[in-house]
Short mmCIF file of C-alpha atoms in Angstrom, two decimals:
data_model
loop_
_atom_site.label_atom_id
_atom_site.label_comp_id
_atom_site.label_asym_id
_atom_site.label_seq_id
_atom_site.Cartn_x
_atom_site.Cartn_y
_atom_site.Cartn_z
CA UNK D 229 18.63 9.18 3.03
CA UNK D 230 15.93 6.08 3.10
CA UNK D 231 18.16 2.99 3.12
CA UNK D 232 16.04 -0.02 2.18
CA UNK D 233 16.97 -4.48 2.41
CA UNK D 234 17.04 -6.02 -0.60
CA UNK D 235 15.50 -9.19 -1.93
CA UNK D 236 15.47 -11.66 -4.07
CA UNK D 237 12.59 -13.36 -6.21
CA UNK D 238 11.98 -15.15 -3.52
CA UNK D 239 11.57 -13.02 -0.97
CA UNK D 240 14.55 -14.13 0.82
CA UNK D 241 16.77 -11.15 1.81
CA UNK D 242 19.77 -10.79 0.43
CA UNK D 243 22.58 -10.47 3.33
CA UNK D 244 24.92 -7.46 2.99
CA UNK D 245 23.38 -5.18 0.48
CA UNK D 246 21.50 -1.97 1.37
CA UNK D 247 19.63 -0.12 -1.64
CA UNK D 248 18.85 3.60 -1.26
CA UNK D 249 15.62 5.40 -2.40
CA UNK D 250 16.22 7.34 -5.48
CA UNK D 251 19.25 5.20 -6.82
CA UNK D 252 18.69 1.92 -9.68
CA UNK D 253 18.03 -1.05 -7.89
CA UNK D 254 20.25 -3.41 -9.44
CA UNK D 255 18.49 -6.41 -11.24
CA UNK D 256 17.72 -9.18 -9.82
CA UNK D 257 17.34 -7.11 -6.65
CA UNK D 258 13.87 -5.90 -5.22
CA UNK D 259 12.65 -3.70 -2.67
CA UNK D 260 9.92 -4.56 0.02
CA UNK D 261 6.63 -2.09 0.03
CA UNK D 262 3.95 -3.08 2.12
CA UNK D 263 0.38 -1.66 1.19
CA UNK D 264 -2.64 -1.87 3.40
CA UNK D 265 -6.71 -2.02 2.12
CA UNK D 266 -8.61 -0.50 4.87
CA UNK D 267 -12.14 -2.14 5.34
CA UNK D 268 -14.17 -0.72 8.14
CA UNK D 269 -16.82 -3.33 9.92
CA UNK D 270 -19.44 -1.96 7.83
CA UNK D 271 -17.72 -2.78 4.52
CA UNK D 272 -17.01 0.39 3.06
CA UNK D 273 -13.66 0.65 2.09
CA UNK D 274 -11.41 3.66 2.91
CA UNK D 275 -9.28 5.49 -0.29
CA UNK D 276 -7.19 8.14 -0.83
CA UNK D 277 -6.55 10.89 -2.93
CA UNK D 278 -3.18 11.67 -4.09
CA UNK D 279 -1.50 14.83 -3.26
CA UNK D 280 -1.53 16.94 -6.68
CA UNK D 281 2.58 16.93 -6.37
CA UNK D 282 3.17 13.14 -6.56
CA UNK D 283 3.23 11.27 -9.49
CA UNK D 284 0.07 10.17 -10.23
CA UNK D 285 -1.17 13.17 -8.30
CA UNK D 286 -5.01 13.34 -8.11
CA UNK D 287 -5.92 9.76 -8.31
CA UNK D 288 -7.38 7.72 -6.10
CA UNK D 289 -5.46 5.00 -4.30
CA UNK D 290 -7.38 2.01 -2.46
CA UNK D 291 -4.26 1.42 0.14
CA UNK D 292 -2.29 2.84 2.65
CA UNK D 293 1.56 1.97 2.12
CA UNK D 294 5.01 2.55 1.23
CA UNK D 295 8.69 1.14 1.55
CA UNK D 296 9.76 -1.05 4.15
CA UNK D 297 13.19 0.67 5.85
CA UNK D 298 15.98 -1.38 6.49
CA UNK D 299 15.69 -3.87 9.00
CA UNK D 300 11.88 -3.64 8.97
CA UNK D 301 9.24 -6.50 8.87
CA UNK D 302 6.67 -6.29 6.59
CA UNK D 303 3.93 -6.26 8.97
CA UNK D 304 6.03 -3.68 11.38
CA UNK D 305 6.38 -1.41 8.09
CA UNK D 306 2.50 -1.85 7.52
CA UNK D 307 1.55 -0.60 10.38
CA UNK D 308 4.05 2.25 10.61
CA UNK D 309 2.47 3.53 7.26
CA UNK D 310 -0.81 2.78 7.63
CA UNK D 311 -0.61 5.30 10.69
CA UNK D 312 1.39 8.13 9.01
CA UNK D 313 -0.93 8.07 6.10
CA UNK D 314 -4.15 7.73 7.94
CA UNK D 315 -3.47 8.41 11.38
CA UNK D 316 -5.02 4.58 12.17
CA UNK D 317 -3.44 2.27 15.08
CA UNK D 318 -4.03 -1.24 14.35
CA UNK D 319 -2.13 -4.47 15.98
CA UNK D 320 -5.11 -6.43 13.55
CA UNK D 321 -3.31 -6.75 10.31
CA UNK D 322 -3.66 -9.76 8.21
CA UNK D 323 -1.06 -10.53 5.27
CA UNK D 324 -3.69 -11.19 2.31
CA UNK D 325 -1.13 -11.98 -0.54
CA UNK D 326 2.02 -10.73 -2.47
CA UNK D 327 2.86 -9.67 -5.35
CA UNK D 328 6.36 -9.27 -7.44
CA UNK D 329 6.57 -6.92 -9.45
CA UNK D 330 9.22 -6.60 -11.86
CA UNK D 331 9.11 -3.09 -13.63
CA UNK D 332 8.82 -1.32 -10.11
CA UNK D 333 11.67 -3.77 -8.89
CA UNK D 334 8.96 -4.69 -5.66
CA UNK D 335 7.82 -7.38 -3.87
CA UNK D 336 4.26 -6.41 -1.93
CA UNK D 337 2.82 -7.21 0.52
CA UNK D 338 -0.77 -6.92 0.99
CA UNK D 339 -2.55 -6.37 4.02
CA UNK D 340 -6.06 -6.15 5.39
CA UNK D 341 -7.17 -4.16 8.52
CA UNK D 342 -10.91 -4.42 9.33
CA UNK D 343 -11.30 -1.40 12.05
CA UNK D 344 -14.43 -0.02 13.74
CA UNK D 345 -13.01 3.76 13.94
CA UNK D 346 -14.89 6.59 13.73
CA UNK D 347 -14.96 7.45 9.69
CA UNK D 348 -14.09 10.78 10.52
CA UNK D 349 -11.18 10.28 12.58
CA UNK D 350 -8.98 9.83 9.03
CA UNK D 351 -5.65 11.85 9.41
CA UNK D 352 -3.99 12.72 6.44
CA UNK D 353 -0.10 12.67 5.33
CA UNK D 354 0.98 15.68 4.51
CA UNK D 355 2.48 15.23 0.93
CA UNK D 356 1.04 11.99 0.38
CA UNK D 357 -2.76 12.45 0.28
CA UNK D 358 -5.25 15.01 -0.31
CA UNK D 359 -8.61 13.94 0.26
CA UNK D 360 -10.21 10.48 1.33
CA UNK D 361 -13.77 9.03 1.47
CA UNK D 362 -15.28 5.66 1.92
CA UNK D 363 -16.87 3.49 -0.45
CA UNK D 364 -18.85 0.43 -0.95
CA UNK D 365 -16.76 -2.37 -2.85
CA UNK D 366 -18.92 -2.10 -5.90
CA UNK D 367 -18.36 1.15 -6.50
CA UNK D 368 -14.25 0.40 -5.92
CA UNK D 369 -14.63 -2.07 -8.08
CA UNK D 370 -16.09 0.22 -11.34
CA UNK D 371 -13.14 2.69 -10.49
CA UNK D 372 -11.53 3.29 -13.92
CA UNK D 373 -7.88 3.71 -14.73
CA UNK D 374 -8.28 7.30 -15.12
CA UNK D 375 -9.68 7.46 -11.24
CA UNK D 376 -7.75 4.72 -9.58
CA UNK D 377 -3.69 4.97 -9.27
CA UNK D 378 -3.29 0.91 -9.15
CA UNK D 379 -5.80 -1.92 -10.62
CA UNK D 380 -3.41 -4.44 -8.86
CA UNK D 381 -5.57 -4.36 -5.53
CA UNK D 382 -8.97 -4.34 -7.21
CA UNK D 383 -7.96 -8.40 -7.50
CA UNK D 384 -7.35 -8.93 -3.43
CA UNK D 385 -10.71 -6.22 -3.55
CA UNK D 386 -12.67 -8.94 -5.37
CA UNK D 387 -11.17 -11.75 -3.55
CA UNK D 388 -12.37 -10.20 -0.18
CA UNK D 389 -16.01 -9.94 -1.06
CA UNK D 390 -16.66 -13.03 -2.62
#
């Protein structure tokens, strides 16, 4: 059972209640997921296929990220995922923006990790992704909505190479 802190608009935390993955988050309530754009120094950009079993399985996803668990910071949570999902060790995150989302019942957090690792050194999560590749920003940036899972980061993309 994933128990998760709740939130409110705000992004204050709301004392005493615990949500659990896979039940209604009450509303007004929200959820923290951090997500993570991976840039290496050369300025490709690192994305990742979805695993064929997840919804949205086969597209292409421009972060690594998930929930935060309870009692997690955003920033500890961002690097927790972005090493199960990519097998990358970073202490060189930097909080790029946020984002509240109220269908998904979210709040975001964006991150940015600029790393000089080998390109090949990528280490998939089972169950999560598939495949991965890197790209120059242009070409994330003509990504359609048939290819990418999210348009929401293509913003913080465009923002980032200006």
């Amino acid at each position: 059972m994933e128990l998760w802190d709740a939130y409110d608009r705000d992004f204050k935390k709301i004392q005493g209640v615990t949500l659990i993955r896979g039940e209604a988050i009450p509303e007004g309530f929200f959820h923290l997921v951090c997500e993570i754009i991976v840039r290496h120094i050369d300025g490709s950009y690192l994305i990742m296929q979805r695993d064929k079993r997840k919804h949205l399985g086969g597209m292409w996803e421009a972060t690594a990220g998930g929930s935060a668990l309870q009692g997690e910071a955003p920033v500890t949570c961002a690097a927790r995922e972005l090493h199960e999902e990519t097998g990358i060790t970073s202490d060189n995150l930097v909080e790029i923006g946020r984002v509240l989302h109220h269908n998904h019942k979210s709040f975001y957090v964006e991150y940015l990790c600029i790393t000089d690792i080998d390109k090949d050194s990528i280490v998939l999560q089972e169950g999560e992704t598939s495949n991965y590749k890197w790209i120059t920003a242009d070409r994330l940036l003509k990504l359609s909505r048939d290819e990418l899972a999210t348009q929401r980061i293509l913003n913080f993309i465009e923002e980032l190479n200006l």
